mmCIF file of C-alpha atoms in Angstrom:
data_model
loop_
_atom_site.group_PDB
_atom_site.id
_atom_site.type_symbol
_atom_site.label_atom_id
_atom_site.label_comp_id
_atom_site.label_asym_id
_atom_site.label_seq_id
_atom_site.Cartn_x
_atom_site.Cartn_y
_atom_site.Cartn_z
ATOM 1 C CA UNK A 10 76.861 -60.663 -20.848
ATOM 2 C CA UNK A 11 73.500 -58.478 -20.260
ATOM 3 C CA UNK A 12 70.351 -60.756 -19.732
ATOM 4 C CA UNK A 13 67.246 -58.409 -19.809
ATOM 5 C CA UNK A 14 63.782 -60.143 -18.066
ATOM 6 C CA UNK A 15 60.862 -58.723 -19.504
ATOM 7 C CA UNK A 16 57.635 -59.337 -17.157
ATOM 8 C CA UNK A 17 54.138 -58.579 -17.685
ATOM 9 C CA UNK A 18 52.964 -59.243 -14.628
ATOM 10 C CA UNK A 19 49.842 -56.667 -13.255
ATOM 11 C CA UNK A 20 49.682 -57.243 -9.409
ATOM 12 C CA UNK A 21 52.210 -56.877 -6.970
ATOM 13 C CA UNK A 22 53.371 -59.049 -5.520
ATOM 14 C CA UNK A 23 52.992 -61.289 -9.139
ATOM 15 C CA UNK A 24 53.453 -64.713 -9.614
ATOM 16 C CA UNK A 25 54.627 -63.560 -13.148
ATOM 17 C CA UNK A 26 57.328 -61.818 -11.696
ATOM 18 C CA UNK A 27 58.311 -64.843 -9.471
ATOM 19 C CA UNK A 28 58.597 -67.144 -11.905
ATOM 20 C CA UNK A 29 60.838 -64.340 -14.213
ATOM 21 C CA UNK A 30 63.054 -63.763 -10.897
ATOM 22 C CA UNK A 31 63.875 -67.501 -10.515
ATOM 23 C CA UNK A 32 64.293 -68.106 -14.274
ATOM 24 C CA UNK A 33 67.069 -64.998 -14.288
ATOM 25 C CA UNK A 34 68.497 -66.964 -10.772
ATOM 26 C CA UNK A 35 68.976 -70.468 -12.112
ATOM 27 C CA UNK A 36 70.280 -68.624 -15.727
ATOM 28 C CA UNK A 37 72.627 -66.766 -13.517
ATOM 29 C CA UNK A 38 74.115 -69.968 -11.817
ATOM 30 C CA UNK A 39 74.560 -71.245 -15.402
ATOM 31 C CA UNK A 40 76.650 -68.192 -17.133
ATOM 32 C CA UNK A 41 77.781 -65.023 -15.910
ATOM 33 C CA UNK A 42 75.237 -62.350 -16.519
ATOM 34 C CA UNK A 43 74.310 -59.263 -15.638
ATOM 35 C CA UNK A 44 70.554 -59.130 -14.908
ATOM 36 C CA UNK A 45 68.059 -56.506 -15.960
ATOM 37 C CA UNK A 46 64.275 -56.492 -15.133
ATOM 38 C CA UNK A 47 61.640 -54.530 -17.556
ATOM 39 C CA UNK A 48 58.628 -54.727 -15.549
ATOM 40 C CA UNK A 49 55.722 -53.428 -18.159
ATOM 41 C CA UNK A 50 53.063 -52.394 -15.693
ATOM 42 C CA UNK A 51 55.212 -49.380 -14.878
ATOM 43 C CA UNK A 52 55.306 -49.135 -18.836
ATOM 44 C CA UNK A 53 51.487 -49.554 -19.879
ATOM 45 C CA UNK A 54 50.338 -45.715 -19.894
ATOM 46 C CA UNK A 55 53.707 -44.390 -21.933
ATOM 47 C CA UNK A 56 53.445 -47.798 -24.493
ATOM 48 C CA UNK A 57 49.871 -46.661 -24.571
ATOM 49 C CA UNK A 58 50.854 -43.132 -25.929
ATOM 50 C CA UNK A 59 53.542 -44.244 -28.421
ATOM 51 C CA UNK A 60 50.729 -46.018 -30.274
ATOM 52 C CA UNK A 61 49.157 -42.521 -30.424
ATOM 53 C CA UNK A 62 51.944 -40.491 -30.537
ATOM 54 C CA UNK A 63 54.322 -42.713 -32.472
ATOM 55 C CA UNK A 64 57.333 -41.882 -30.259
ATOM 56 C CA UNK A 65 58.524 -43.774 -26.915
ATOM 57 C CA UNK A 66 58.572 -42.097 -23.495
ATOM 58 C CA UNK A 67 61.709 -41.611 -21.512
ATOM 59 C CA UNK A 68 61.379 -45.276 -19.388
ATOM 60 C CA UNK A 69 60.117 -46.687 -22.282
ATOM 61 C CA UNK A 70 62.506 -45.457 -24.523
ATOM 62 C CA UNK A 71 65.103 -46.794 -21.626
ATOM 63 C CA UNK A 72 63.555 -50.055 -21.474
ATOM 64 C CA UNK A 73 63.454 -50.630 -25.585
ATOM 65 C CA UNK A 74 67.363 -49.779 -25.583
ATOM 66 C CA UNK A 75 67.948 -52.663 -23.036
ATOM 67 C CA UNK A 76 66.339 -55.343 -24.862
ATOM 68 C CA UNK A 77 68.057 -54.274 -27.929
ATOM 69 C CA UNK A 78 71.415 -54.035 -26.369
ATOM 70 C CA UNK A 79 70.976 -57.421 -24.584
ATOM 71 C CA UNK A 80 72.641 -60.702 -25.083
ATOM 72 C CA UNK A 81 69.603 -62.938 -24.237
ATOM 73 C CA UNK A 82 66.000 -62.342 -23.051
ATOM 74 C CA UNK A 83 63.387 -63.979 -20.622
ATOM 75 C CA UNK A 84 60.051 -63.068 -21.164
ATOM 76 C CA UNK A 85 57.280 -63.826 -19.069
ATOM 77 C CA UNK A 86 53.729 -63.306 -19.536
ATOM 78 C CA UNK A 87 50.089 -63.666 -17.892
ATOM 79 C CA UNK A 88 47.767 -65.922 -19.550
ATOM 80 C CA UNK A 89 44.453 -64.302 -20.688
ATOM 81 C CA UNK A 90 41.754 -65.930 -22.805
ATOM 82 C CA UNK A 91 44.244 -68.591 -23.830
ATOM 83 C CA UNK A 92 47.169 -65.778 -24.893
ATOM 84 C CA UNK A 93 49.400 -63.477 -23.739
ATOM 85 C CA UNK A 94 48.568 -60.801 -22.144
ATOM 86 C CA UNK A 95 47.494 -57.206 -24.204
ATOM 87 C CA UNK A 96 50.260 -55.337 -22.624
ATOM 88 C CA UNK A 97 52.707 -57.738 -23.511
ATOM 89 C CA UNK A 98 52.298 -57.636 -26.812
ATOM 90 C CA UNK A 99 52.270 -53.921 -26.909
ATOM 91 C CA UNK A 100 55.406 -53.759 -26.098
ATOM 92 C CA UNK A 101 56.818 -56.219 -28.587
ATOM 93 C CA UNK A 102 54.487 -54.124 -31.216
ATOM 94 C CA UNK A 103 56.312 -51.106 -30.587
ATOM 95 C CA UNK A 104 60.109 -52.670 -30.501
ATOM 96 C CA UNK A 105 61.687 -52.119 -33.163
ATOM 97 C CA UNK A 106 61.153 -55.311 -35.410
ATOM 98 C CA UNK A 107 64.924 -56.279 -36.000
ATOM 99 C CA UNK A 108 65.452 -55.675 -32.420
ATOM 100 C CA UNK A 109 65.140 -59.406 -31.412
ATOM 101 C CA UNK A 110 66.918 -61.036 -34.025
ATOM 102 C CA UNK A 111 69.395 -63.895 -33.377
ATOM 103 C CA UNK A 112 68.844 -62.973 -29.643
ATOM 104 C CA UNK A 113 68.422 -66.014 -27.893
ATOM 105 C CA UNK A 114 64.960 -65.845 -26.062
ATOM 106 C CA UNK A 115 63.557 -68.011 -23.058
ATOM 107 C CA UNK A 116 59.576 -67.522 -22.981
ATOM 108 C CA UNK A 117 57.379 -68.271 -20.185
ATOM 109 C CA UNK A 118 53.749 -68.065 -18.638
ATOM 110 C CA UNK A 119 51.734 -68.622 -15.974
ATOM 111 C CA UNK A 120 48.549 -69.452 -15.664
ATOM 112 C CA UNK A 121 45.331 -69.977 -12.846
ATOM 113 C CA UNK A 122 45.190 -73.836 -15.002
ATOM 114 C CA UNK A 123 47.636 -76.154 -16.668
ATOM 115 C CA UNK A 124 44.830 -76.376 -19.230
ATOM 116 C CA UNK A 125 46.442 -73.029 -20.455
ATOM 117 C CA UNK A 126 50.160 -74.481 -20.710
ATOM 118 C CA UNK A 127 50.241 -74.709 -24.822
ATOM 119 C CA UNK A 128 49.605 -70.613 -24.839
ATOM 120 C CA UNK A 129 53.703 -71.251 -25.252
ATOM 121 C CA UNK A 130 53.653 -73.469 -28.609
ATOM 122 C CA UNK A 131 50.722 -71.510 -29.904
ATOM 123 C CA UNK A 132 51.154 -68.086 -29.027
ATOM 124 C CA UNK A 133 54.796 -67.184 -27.577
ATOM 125 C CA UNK A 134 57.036 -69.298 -29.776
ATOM 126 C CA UNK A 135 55.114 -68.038 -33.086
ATOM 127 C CA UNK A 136 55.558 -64.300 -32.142
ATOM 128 C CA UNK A 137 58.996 -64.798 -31.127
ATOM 129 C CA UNK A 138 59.742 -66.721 -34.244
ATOM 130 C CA UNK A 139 58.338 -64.204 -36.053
ATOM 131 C CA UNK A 140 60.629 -61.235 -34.768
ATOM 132 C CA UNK A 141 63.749 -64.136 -35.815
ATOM 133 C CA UNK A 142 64.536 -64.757 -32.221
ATOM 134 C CA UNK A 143 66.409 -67.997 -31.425
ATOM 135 C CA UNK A 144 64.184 -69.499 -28.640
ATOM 136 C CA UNK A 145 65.223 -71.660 -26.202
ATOM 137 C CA UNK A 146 63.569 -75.135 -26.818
ATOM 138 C CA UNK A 147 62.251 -75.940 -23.198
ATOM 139 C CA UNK A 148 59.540 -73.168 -21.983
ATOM 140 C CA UNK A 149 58.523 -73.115 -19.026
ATOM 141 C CA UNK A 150 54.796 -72.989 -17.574
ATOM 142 C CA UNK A 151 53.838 -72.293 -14.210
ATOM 143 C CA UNK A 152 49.693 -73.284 -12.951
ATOM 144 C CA UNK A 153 48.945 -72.217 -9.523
ATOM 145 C CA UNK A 154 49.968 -76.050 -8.403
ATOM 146 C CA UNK A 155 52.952 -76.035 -9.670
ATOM 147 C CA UNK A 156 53.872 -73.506 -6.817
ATOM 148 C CA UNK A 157 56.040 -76.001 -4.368
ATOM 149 C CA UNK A 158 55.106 -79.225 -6.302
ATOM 150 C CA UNK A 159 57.890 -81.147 -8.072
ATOM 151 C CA UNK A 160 58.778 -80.445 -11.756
ATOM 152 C CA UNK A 161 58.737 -76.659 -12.157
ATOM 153 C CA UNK A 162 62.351 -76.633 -10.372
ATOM 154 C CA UNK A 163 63.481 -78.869 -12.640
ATOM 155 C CA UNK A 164 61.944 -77.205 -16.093
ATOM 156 C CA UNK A 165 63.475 -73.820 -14.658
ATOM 157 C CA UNK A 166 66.925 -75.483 -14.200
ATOM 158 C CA UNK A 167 66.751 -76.924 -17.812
ATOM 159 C CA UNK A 168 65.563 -73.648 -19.812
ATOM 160 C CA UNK A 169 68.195 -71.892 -17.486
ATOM 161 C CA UNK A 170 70.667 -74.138 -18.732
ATOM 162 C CA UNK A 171 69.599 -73.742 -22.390
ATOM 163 C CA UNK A 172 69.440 -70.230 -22.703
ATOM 164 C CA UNK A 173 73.073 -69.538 -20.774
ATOM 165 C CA UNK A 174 74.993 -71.909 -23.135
ATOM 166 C CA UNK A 175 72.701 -70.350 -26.173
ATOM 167 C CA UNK A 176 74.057 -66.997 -25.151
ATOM 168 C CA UNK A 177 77.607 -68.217 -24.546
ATOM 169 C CA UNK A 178 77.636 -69.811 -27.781
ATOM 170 C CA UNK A 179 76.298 -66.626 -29.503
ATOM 171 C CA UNK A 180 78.501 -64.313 -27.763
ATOM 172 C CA UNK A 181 81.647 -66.760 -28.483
ATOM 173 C CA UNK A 182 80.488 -66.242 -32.205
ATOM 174 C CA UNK A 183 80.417 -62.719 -32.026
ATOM 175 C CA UNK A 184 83.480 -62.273 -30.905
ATOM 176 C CA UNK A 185 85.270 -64.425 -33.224
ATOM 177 C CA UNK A 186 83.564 -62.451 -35.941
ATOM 178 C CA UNK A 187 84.544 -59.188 -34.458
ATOM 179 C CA UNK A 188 88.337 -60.451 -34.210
ATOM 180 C CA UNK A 189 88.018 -61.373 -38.070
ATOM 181 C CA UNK A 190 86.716 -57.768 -38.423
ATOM 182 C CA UNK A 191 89.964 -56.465 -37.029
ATOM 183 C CA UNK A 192 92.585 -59.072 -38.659
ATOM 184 C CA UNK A 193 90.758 -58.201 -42.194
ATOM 185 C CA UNK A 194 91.393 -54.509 -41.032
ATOM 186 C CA UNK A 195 95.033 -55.129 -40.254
ATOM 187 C CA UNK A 196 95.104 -57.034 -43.773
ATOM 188 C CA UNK A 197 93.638 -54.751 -45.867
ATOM 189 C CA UNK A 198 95.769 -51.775 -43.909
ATOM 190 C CA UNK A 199 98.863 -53.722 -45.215
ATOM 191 C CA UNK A 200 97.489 -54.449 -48.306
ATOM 192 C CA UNK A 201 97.598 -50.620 -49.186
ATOM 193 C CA UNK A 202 100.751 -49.898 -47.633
ATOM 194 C CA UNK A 203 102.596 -52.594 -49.764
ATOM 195 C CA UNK A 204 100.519 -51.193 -52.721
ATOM 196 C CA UNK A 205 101.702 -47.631 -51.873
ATOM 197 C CA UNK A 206 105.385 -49.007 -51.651
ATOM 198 C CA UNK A 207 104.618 -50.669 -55.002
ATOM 199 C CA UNK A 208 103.150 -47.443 -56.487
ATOM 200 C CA UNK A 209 106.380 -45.053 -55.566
ATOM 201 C CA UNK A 210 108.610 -48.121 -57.058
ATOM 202 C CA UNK A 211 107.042 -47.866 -59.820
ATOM 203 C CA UNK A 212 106.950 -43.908 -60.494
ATOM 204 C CA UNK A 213 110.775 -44.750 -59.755
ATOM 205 C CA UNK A 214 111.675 -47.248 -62.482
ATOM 206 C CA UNK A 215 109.056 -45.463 -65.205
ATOM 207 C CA UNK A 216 112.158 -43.570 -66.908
ATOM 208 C CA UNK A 217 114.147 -46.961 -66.950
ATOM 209 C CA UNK A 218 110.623 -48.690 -68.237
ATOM 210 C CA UNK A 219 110.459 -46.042 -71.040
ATOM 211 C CA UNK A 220 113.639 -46.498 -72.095
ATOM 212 C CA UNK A 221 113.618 -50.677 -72.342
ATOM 213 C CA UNK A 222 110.269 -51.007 -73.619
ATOM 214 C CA UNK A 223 111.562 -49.620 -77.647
ATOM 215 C CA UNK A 224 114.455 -52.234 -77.703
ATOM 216 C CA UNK A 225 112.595 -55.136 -76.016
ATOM 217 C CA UNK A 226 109.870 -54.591 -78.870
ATOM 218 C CA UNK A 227 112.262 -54.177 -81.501
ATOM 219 C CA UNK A 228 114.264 -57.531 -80.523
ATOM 220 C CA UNK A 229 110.756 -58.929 -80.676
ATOM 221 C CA UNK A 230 109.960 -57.760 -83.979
ATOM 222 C CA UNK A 231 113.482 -58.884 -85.066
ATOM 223 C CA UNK A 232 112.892 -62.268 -83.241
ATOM 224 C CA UNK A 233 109.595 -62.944 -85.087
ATOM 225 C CA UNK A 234 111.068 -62.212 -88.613
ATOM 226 C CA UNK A 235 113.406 -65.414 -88.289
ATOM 227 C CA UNK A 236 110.603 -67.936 -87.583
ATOM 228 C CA UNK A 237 108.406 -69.251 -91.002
ATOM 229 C CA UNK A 238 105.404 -69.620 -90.853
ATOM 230 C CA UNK A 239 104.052 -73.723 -92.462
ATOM 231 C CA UNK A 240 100.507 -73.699 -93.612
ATOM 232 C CA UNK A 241 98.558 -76.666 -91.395
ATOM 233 C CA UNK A 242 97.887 -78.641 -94.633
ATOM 234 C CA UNK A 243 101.831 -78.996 -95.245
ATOM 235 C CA UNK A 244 101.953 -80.079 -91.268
ATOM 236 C CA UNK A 245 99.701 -82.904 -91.488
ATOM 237 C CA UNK A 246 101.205 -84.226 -95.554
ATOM 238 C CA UNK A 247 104.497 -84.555 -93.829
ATOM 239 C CA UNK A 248 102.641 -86.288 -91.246
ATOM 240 C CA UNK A 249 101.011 -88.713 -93.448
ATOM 241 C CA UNK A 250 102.864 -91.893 -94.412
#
């Protein structure tokens, strides 16, 4: 399965990016997955122009195709004034917006403050609802203290955990579906071979047909012709006592 991490981070090195690396890590010890990383500072100046232009640069184009193609998604953002960052919407204002949906989605911030740790209920989860991702129920913040303090280990390992068995569970789904696909195919191919048999058996018998049907409907005229027919009122007098 292809997990695609989508970071917003601006400086380099980024704690943004940190936190994406080690949520794609512990997702990776969870499910097998082949790991992709968008990083959209190397994006902003071509998802700039596509708001001008209308049409996507070659990386961005590149980078749109892999979170389209991809079984699940971790998204990480910067917190400014209380939201995500203005880049990182950008880019999920120029995806396509059927791209995301059913894709199972882990979202994620950091932050200078743990005072800024609900920009995930009120901000991420929304927009992410909104675009009919599945996201992952635990989302994970990360304040400058949480840097080597207990807890964020354990909220990475948990949202890990979610999102790899979301994306198995998907992908098992998909596949079933896809092997229905193919037995209806085999069905309906059989279907219209037996009907083509059927078809040629019957352009056989049609001179035999032809030549039954006028005595099978004169018997039947000759049949009716011995039966009477009682009026209902003489039925239900001999009925009567």
């Amino acid at each position: 399965m292809k997990l695609v991490v989508v970071s917003a981070g601006l400086s380099v090195p980024s704690s943004t990016r940190l936190l994406a690396d080690r949520l794609a890590a512990a997702t990776a010890r969870h499910t097998s997955v082949d790991v992709q990383v968008v990083e959209l500072r190397d994006l902003a100046v071509e998802i700039a122009h596509n708001f001008t232009s209308g049409f996507p640069g070659r990386a961005l184009s590149a980078a749109l195709d892999a979170v389209t193609e991809a079984d699940g998604l971790i998204v990480v953002t910067p917190v400014f004034s209380a939201s995500y960052s203005g880049l990182f919407k950008s880019f999920f204002d120029v995806l396509d917006q059927d791209a995301l949906t059913g894709k199972p989605v882990l979202i994620a911030a950091t932050g200078g403050s743990a005072r800024h740790s609900l920009v995930l209920e009120h901000a991420l989860r929304p927009l992410f609802a909104y675009l009919r991702a599945v996201v992952v129920p635990t989302a994970v913040y990360a304040a400058s203290e949480d840097w080597g303090a207990e807890g964020l280990a354990e909220r990475i390992d948990r949202a890990a955990g979610e999102l790899g068995r979301l994306m198995e569970g998907l992908g098992s789904r998909a596949g079933a579906v896809r092997r229905a696909d193919v037995a209806e195919a085999a069905d309906a191919a059989e279907m219209a071979g037996a009907s083509e048999m059927a078809g040629a058996s019957a352009a056989v018998d049609t001179d035999t047909a032809a030549a039954i049907a006028p005595r099978a409907l004169d018997g039947a005229i000759a049949s009716a012709d011995r039966f009477t027919v009682i009026p209902f009122e003489q039925q239900l007098a001999a009925l009567r006592p």
